[in-house]
Coordinates of C-alpha atoms and ligand atoms in Angstrom, one line a residue:
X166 CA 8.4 -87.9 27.1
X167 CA 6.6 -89.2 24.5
X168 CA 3.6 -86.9 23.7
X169 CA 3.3 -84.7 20.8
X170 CA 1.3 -81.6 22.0
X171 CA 0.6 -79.4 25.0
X172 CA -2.9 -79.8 26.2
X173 CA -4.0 -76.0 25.8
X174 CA -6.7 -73.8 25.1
X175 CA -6.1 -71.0 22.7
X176 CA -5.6 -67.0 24.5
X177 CA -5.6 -64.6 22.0
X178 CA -2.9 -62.1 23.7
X179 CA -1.7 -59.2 22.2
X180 CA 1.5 -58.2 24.0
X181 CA 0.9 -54.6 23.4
X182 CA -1.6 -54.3 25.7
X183 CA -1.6 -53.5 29.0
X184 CA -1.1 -56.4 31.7
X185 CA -4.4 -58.0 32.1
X186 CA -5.9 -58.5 35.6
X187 CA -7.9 -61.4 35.6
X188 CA -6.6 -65.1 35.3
X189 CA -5.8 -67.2 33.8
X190 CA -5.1 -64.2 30.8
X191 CA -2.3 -62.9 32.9
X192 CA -0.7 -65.7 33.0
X193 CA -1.0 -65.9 28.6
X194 CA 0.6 -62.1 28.7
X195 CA 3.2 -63.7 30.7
X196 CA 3.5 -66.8 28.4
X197 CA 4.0 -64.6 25.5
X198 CA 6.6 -62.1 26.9
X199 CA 8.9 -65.1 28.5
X200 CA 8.7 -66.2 24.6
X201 CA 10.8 -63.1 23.4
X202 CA 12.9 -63.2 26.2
X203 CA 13.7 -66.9 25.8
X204 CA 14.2 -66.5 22.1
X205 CA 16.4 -63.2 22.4
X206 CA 18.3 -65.2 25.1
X207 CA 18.8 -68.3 23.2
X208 CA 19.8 -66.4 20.2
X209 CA 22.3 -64.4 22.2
X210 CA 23.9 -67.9 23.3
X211 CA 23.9 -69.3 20.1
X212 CA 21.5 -72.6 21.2
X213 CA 18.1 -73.6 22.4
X214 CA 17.8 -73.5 26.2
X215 CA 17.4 -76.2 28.4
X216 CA 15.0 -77.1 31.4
X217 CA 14.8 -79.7 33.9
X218 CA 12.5 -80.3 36.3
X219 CA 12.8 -82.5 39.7
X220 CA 9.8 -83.7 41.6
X221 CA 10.2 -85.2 44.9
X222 CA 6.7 -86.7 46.7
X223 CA 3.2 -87.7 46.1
X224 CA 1.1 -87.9 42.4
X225 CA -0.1 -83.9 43.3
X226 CA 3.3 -82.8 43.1
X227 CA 3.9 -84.9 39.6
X228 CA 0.8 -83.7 38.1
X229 CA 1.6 -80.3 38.8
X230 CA 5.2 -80.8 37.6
X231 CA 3.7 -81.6 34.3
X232 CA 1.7 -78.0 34.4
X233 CA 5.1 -76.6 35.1
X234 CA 6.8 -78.5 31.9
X235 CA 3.2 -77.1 30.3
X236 CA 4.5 -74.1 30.5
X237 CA 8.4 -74.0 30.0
X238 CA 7.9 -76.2 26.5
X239 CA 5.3 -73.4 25.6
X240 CA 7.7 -70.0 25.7
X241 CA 10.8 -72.6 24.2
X242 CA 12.9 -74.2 26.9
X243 CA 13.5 -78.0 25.3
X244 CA 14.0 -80.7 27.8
X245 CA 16.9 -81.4 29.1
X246 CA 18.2 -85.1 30.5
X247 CA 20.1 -83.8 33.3
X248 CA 20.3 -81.1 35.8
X249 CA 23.2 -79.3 33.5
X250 CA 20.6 -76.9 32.6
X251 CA 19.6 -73.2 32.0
X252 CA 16.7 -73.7 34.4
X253 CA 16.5 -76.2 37.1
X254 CA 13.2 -76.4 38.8
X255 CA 12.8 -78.9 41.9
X256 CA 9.0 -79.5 43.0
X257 CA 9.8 -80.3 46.7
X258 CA 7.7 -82.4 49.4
X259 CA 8.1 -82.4 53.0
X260 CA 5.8 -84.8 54.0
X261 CA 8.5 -86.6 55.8
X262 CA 12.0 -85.3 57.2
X263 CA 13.9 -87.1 54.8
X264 CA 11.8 -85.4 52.1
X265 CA 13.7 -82.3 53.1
X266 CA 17.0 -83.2 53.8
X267 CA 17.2 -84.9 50.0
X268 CA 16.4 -81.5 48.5
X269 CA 18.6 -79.6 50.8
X270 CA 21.7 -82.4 49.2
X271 CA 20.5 -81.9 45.5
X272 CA 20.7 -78.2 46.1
X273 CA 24.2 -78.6 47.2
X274 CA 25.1 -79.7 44.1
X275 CA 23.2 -78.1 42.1
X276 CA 25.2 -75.1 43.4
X277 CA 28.7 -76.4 42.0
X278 CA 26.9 -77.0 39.0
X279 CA 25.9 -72.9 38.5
X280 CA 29.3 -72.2 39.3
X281 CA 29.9 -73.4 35.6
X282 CA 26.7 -71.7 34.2
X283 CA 26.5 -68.1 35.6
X284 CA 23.2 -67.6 33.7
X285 CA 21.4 -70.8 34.7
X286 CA 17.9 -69.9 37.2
X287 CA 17.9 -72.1 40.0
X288 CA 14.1 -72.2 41.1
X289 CA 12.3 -74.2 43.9
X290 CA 8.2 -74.8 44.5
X291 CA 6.0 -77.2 46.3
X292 CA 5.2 -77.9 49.7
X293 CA 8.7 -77.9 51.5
X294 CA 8.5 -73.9 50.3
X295 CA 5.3 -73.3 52.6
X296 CA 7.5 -73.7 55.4
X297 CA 8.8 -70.3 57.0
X298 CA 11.9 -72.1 58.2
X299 CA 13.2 -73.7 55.2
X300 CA 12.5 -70.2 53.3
X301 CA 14.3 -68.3 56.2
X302 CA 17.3 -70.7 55.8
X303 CA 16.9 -70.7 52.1
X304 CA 17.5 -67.3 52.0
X305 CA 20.2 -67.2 54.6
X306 CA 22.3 -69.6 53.1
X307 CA 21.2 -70.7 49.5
X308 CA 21.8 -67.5 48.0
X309 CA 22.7 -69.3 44.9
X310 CA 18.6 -69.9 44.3
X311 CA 17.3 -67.6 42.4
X312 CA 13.0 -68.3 42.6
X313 CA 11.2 -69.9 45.2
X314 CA 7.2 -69.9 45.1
X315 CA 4.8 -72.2 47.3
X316 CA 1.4 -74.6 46.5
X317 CA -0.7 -72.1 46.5
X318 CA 0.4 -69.6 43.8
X319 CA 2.1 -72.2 41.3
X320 CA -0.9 -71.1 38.5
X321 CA 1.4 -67.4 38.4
X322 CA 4.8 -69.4 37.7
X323 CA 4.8 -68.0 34.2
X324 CA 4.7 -64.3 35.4
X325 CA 7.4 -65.7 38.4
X326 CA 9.6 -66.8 35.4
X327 CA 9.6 -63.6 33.7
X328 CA 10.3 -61.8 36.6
X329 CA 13.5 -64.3 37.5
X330 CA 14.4 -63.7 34.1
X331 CA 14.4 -60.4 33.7
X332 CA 16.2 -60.0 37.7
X333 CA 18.9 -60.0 39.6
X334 CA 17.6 -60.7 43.0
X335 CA 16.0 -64.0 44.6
X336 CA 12.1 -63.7 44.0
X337 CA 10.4 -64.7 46.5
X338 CA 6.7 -65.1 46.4
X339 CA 4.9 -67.6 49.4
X340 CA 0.8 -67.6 50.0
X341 CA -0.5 -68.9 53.4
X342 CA -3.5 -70.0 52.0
X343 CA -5.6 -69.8 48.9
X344 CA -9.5 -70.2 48.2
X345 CA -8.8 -70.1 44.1
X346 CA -8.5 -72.4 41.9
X347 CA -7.2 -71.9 37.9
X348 CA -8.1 -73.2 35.0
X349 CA -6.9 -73.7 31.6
X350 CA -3.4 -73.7 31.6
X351 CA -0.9 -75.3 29.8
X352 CA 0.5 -79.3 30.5
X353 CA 2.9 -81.6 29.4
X354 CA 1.7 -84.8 30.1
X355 CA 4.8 -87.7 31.3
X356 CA 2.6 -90.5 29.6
X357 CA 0.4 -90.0 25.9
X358 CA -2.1 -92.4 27.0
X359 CA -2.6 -92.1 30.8
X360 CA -3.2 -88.6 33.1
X361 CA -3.4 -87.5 36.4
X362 CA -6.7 -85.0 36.8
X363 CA -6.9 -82.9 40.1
X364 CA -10.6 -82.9 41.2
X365 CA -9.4 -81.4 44.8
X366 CA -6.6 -79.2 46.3
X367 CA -5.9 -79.4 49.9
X368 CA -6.7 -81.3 53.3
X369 CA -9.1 -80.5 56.1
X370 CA -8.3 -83.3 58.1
X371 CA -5.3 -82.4 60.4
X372 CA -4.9 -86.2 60.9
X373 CA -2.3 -85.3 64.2
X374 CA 1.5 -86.1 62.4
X375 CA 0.4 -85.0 59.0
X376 CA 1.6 -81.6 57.6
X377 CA -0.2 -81.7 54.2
X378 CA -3.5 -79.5 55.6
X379 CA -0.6 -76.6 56.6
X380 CA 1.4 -76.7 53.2
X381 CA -1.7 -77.2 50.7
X382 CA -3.9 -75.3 52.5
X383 CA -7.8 -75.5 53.2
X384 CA -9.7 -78.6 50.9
X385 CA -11.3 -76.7 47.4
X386 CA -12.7 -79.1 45.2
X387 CA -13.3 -78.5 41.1
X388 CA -16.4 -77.8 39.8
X389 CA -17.2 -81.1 38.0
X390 CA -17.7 -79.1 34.6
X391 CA -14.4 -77.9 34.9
X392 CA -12.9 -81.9 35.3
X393 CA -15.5 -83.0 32.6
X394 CA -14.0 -80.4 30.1
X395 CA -10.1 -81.8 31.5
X396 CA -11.2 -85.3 30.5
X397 CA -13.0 -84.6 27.6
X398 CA -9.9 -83.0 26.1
X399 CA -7.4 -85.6 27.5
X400 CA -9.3 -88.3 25.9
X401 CA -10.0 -86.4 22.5
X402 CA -5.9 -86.3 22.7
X403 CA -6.1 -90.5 23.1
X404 CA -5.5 -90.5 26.7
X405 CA -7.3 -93.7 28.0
X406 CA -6.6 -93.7 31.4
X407 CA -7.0 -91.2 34.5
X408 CA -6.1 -91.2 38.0
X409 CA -8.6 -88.5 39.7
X410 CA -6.2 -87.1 42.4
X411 CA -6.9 -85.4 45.8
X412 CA -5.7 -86.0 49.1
X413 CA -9.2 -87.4 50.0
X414 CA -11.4 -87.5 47.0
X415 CA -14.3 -89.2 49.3
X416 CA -14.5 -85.8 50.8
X417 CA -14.8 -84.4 47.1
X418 CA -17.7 -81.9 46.5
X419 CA -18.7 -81.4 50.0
X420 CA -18.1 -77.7 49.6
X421 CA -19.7 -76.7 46.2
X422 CA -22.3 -74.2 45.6
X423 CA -24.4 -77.4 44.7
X424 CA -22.9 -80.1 45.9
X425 CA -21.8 -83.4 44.7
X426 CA -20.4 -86.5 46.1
X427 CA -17.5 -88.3 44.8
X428 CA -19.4 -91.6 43.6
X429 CA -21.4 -89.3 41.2
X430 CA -18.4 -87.5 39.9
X431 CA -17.5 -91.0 38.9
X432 CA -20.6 -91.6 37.6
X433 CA -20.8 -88.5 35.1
X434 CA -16.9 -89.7 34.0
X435 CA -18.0 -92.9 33.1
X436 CA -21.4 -92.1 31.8
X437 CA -20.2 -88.8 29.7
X438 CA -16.4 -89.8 28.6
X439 CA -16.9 -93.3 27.0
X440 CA -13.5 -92.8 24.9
X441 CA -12.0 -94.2 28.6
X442 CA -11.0 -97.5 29.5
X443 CA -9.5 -97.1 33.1
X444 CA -10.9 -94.6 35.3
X445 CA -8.4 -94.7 39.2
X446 CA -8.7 -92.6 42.0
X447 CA -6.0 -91.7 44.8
X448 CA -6.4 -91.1 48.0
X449 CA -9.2 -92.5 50.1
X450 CA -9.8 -91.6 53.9
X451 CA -11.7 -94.7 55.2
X452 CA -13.4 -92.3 57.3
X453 CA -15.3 -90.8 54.2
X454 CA -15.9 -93.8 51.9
X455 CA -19.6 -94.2 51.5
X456 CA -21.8 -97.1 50.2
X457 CA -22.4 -95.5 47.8
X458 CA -18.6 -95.8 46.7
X459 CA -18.9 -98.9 46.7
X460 CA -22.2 -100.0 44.8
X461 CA -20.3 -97.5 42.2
X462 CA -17.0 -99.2 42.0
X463 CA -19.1 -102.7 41.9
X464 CA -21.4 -101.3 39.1
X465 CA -18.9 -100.1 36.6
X466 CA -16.8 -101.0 33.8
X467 CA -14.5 -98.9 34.1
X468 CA -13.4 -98.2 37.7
X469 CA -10.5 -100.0 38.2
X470 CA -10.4 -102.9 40.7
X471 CA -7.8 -101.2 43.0
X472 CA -8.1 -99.3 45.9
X473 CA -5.5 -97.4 48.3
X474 CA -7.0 -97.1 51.7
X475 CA -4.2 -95.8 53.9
X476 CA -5.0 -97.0 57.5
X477 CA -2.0 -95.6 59.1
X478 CA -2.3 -97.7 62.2
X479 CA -4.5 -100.9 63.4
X480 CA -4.4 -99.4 67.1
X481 CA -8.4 -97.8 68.0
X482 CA -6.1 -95.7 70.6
X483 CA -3.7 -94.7 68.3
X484 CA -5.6 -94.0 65.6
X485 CA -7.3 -91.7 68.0
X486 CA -4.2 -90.2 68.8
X487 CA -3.8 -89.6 65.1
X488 CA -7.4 -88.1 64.8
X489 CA -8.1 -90.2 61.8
X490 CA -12.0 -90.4 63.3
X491 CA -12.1 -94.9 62.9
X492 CA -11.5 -97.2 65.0
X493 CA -9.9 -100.7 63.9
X494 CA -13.2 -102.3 63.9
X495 CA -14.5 -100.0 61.9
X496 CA -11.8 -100.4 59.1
X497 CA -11.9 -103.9 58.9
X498 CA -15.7 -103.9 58.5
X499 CA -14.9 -101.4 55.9
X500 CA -12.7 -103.9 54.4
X501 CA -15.2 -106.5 55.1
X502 CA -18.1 -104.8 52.6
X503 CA -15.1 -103.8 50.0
X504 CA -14.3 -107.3 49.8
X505 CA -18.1 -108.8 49.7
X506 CA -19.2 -106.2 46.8
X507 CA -15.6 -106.2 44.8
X508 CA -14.2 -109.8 45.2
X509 CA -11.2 -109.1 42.6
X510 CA -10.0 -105.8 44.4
X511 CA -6.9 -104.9 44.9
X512 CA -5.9 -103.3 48.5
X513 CA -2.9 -101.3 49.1
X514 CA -2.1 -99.0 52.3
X515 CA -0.3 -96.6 53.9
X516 CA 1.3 -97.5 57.5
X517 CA 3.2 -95.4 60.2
X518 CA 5.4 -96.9 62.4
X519 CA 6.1 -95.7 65.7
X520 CA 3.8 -92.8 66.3
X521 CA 4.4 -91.2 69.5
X522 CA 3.2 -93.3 72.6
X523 CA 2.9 -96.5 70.2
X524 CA 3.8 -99.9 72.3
X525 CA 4.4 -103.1 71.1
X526 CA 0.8 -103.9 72.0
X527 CA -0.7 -101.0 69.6
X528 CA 2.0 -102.6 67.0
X529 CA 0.3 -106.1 67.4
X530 CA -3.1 -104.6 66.5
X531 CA -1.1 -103.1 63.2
X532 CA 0.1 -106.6 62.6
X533 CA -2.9 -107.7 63.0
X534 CA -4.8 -105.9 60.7
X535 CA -2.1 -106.7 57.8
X536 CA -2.9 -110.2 58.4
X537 CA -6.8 -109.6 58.3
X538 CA -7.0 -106.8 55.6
X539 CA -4.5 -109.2 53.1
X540 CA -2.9 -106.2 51.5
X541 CA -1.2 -106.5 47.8
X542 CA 1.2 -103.6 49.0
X543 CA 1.6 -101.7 51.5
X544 CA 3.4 -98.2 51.7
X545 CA 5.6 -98.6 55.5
X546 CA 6.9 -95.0 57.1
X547 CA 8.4 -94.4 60.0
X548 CA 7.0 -91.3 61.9
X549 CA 8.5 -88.5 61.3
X550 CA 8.1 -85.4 63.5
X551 CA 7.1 -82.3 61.4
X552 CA 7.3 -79.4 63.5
X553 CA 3.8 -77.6 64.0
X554 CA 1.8 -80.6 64.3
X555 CA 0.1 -81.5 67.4
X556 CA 2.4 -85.0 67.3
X557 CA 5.5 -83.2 67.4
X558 CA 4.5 -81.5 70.7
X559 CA 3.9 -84.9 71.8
X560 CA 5.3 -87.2 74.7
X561 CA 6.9 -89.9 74.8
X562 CA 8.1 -90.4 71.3
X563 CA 9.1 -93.6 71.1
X564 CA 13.2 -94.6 70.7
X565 CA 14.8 -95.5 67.2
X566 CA 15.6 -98.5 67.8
X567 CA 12.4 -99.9 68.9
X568 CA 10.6 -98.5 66.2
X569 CA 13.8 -99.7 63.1
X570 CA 12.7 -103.4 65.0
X571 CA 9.0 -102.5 64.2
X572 CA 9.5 -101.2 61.1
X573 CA 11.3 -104.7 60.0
X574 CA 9.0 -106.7 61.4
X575 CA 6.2 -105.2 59.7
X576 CA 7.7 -105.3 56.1
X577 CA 8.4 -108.6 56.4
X578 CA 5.0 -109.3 57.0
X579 CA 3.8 -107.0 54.3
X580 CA 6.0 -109.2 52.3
X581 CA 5.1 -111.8 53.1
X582 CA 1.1 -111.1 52.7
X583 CA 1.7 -109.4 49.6
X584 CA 3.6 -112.2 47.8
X585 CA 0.9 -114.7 48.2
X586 CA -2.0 -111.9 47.2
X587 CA -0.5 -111.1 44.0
X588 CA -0.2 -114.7 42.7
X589 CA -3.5 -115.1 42.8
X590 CA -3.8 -114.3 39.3
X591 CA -1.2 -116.5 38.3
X592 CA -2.0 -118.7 35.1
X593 CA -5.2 -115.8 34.1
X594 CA -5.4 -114.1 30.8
X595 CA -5.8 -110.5 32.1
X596 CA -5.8 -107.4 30.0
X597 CA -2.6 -105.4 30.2
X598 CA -1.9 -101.5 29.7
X599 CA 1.5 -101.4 27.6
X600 CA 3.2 -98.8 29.7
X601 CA 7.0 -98.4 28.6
X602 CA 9.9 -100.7 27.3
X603 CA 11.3 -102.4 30.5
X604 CA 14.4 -100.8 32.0
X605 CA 16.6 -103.6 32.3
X606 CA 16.0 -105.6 29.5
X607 CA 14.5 -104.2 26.2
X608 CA 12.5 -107.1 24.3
X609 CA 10.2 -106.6 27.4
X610 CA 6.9 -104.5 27.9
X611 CA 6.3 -102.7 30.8
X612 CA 2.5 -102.4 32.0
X613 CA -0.4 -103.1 34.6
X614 CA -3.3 -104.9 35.3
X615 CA -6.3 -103.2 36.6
X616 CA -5.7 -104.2 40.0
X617 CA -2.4 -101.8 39.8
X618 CA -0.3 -105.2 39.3
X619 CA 2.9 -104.9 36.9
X620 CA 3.5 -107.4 34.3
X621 CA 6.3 -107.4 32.0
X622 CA 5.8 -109.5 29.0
X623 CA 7.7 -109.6 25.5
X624 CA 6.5 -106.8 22.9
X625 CA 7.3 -104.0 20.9
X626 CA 7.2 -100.2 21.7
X627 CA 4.2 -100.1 19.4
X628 CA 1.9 -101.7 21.7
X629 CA 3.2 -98.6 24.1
X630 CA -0.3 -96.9 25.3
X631 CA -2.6 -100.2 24.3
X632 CA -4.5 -102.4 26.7
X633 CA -3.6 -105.9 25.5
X634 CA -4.4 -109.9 26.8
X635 CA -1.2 -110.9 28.5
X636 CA -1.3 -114.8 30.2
X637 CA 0.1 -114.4 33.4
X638 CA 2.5 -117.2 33.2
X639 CA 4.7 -116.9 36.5
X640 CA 4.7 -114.3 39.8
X641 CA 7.7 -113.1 41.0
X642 CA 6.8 -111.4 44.1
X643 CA 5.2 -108.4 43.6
X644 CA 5.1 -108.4 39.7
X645 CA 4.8 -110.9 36.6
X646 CA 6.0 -112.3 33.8
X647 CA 3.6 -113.5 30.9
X648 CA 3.1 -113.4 27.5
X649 CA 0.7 -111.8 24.9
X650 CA -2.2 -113.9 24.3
X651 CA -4.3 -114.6 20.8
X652 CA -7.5 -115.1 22.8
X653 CA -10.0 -112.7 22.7
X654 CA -10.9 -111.4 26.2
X655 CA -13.6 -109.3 27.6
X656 CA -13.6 -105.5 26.4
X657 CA -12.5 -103.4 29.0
Ligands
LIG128 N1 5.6 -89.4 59.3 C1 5.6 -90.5 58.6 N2 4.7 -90.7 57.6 C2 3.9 -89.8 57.3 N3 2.9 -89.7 56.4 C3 2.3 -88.5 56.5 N4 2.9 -87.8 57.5 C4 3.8 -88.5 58.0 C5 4.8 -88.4 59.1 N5 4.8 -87.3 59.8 C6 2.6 -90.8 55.5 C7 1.1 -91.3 55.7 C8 0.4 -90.8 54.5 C9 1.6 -90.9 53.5 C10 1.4 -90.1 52.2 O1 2.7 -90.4 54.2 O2 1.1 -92.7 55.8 O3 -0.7 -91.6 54.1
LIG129 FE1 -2.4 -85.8 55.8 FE2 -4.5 -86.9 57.0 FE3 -4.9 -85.0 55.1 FE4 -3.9 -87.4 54.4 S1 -6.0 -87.1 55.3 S2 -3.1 -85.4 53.7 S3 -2.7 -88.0 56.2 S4 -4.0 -84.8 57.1

């Protein structure tokens, strides 16, 4: 945590009022009662309290963790390094099985843990809560919790807070669905110099194995004023880099009053918010990325050279199967124009292995379109089945064994592929964003290029948050090592 302030707007709230209706003041009210209680608690115990917050999954989930730290530095908890804690908060995914079953362990322990700390509030959020089984068994036989909410209502977790303060009983609060969307709270941004920024909430594409469109709900996208303002202030705060996050922002503005496509969004960022140097984006559907996409990406300064384009699989009939709406023809002529207008991109992917009725055949075509597509990374999963999708309802779901030999097989290739793409910057001078001191050894920088490529290089924690020249001296598979360099390379 290294940034100073919350990002905030000012709400006048006077706490003798009555409790206001309309959001996000309600939410201030809240914010300004859960400051007595935390102070009368804390004074009561004799010490500040303590907050940790776990988030499992994607870059929504992290962004919004950082709304939920927003919040809980705001009323007084202080950080807290481990989950020995007077409130524990776990952001939870369920994107995959596993997703689930880690939680379900942490909670485990995190029960033994209140067994020392009668008073600590044992809270849970995110997707896996939109699930009626895993509340149902939640509140069957994790007693211990003692707040659950879902994805749709997170903007009301200071009111939710108040309320599991000031209770005995689990609180329980779910949504099926939401068409709002709130602005101006609180955040407490991970990084000073870098942000996520949601344009868009939710999914409408039901791709067939994917749960995300049932747990986050219909797609609602921002109104670009509203992201504008967000960026505006991030970079007024000396944040130089955003990631503009939806879970497909090539869909983005389709439902506005007046509408507006995603490559003009980009557009106004650039044009209006020149304090930026790295504008990224996360997650493109192939299905939805337009020319016009890519003229933008080619034309600007800014836009990094990096693009994530899951494909999921390289089979026309699976992908059918998996309602993605391309065929593998289609996505490598995709790739084909990406690669003509943005030589120096970077390509990363998201693949599943062994969707249900996959045969080796429909693998080959996978394997195929590694080779063709030249990935720097790619993200491999094995299916997992989520229960309510059309895929779990599905036949012949192939046997674990076949699809571990698949899933080998394939990240070796990967490997393989990805190896060879990243050197090909070896011996450049490229400009570097400082991100952190390196884990394992601490004369070492941390940091990336544009094309989403980590180089460490020796520096000091001063250069933290700066975009510097680093010569790429050597790759070592998937990251490098170089050095600062003196000479003076392009602006970025
Ligand atoms: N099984 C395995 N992987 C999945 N993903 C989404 N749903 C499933 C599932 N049921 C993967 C997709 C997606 C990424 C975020 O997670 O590849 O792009
Ligand atoms: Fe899931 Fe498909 Fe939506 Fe991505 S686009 S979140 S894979 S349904």
């Amino acid at each position: 945590m290294n940034q100073k302030d919350n990002d905030r707007t000012e709400h006048h709230i006077d706490i003798a009022d009555t409790i206001p209706s309309a959001e996000p003041k309600r939410q201030y009210y809240f914010i300004e009662q859960l400051k007595k209680t935390v102070k009368e608690k804390s004074e009561r115990l004799g010490r500040p309290l303590s907050y940790k917050v776990v988030t499992f999954g994607c870059q929504m989930n992290a962004r919004d963790s950082e709304k939920l730290r927003g919040i809980l530095e705001m009323v007084g908890y202080e950080p807290a390094e481990s989950e020995e804690a007077d409130f524990v908060l776990y952001n939870t995914c369920t994107v995959r099985e596993n997703a689930n079953l880690k939680v379900y362990g942490r909670l485990g322990y995190l029960n033994s843990v209140k067994k020392n700390r009668p008073e600590m509030i044992i809270a849970l959020c995110g997707c896996m809560m939109q699930e009626p089984k895993v509340v149902e068994k939640l509140q069957k036989s994790y007693r211990f919790v003692d707040l659950i909410f879902g994805t749709h209502n997170i903007y009301k977790f200071a009111e939710l807070l108040y309320l599991a303060l000031t209770s005995d009983r689990m609180i329980l609060d779910i949504w099926k669905d939401t068409d709002r969307i709130v602005e101006e709270l609180p955040s407490k941004r991970t990084y000073s110099f870098k942000s996520g920024v949601n344009i868009m909430f939710g999914c409408n594409n039901f791709c067939s194995y994917c749960i995300v469109p049932y747990v986050r709900g219909r797609e609602r996208s921002r109104r670009p004023e509203d992201i504008l303002e967000e960026i505006r202030r991030l970079a007024g705060d000396g944040v130089l880099e955003i990631m503009l996050l939806g879970q497909n922002v090539n869909s983005y503005g389709k439902t506005l009053e007046e509408p507006v496509s995603f490559a003009q969004l980009l557009r106004r960022v650039e044009e209006e918010i020149p304090e930026l140097s790295r504008i990224r984006f996360m997650t493109s559907h192939p299905k939805d990325l337009s020319d016009e996409l890519i003229q933008t990406m080619k034309d600007s300064r800014k836009i990094c050279r990096h693009l994530h384009l899951p494909l999921q699989s390289g089979s026309s009939r699976i992908l059918k199967e998996m309602n993605r709406r391309y065929t593998k023809e289609q996505y490598l002529e995709l790739v084909k124009r990406l690669r003509e207008a943005i030589p120096d991109l970077s390509l990363t992917t998201d693949i599943i292995v062994g969707f249900p009725g996959e045969t080796e055949e429909d693998f080959q075509e996978t394997m195929d379109v590694v080779r063709q597509a030249e990935y720097d990374t790619a993200f491999t999963f094995i299916y997992s089945k989520r229960t309510g999708t059309p895929a779990a309802a599905m036949e012949n779901q192939v046997p674990d064994d076949v699809v571990k030999d698949r899933f080998s097989r394939l990240l070796n290739l990967v490997q393989e592929i990805g190896r060879k793409r990243t050197g090909r910057f070896q011996g450049q001078i490229l400009p570097v964003l400082a991100e952190s001191v390196n884990e394992q050894d601490s004369s070492l920088l941390t940091g990336r290029l544009e094309q989403n490529i980590v180089v460490h290089f020796p520096g000091t924690a001063d250069l933290i948050g700066k975009i510097v020249p680093v010569y790429l001296r050597e790759c070592r598979g998937f990251y490098y090592l170089g050095e600062r360099s003196q000479e003076k390379i392009y602006e970025s």
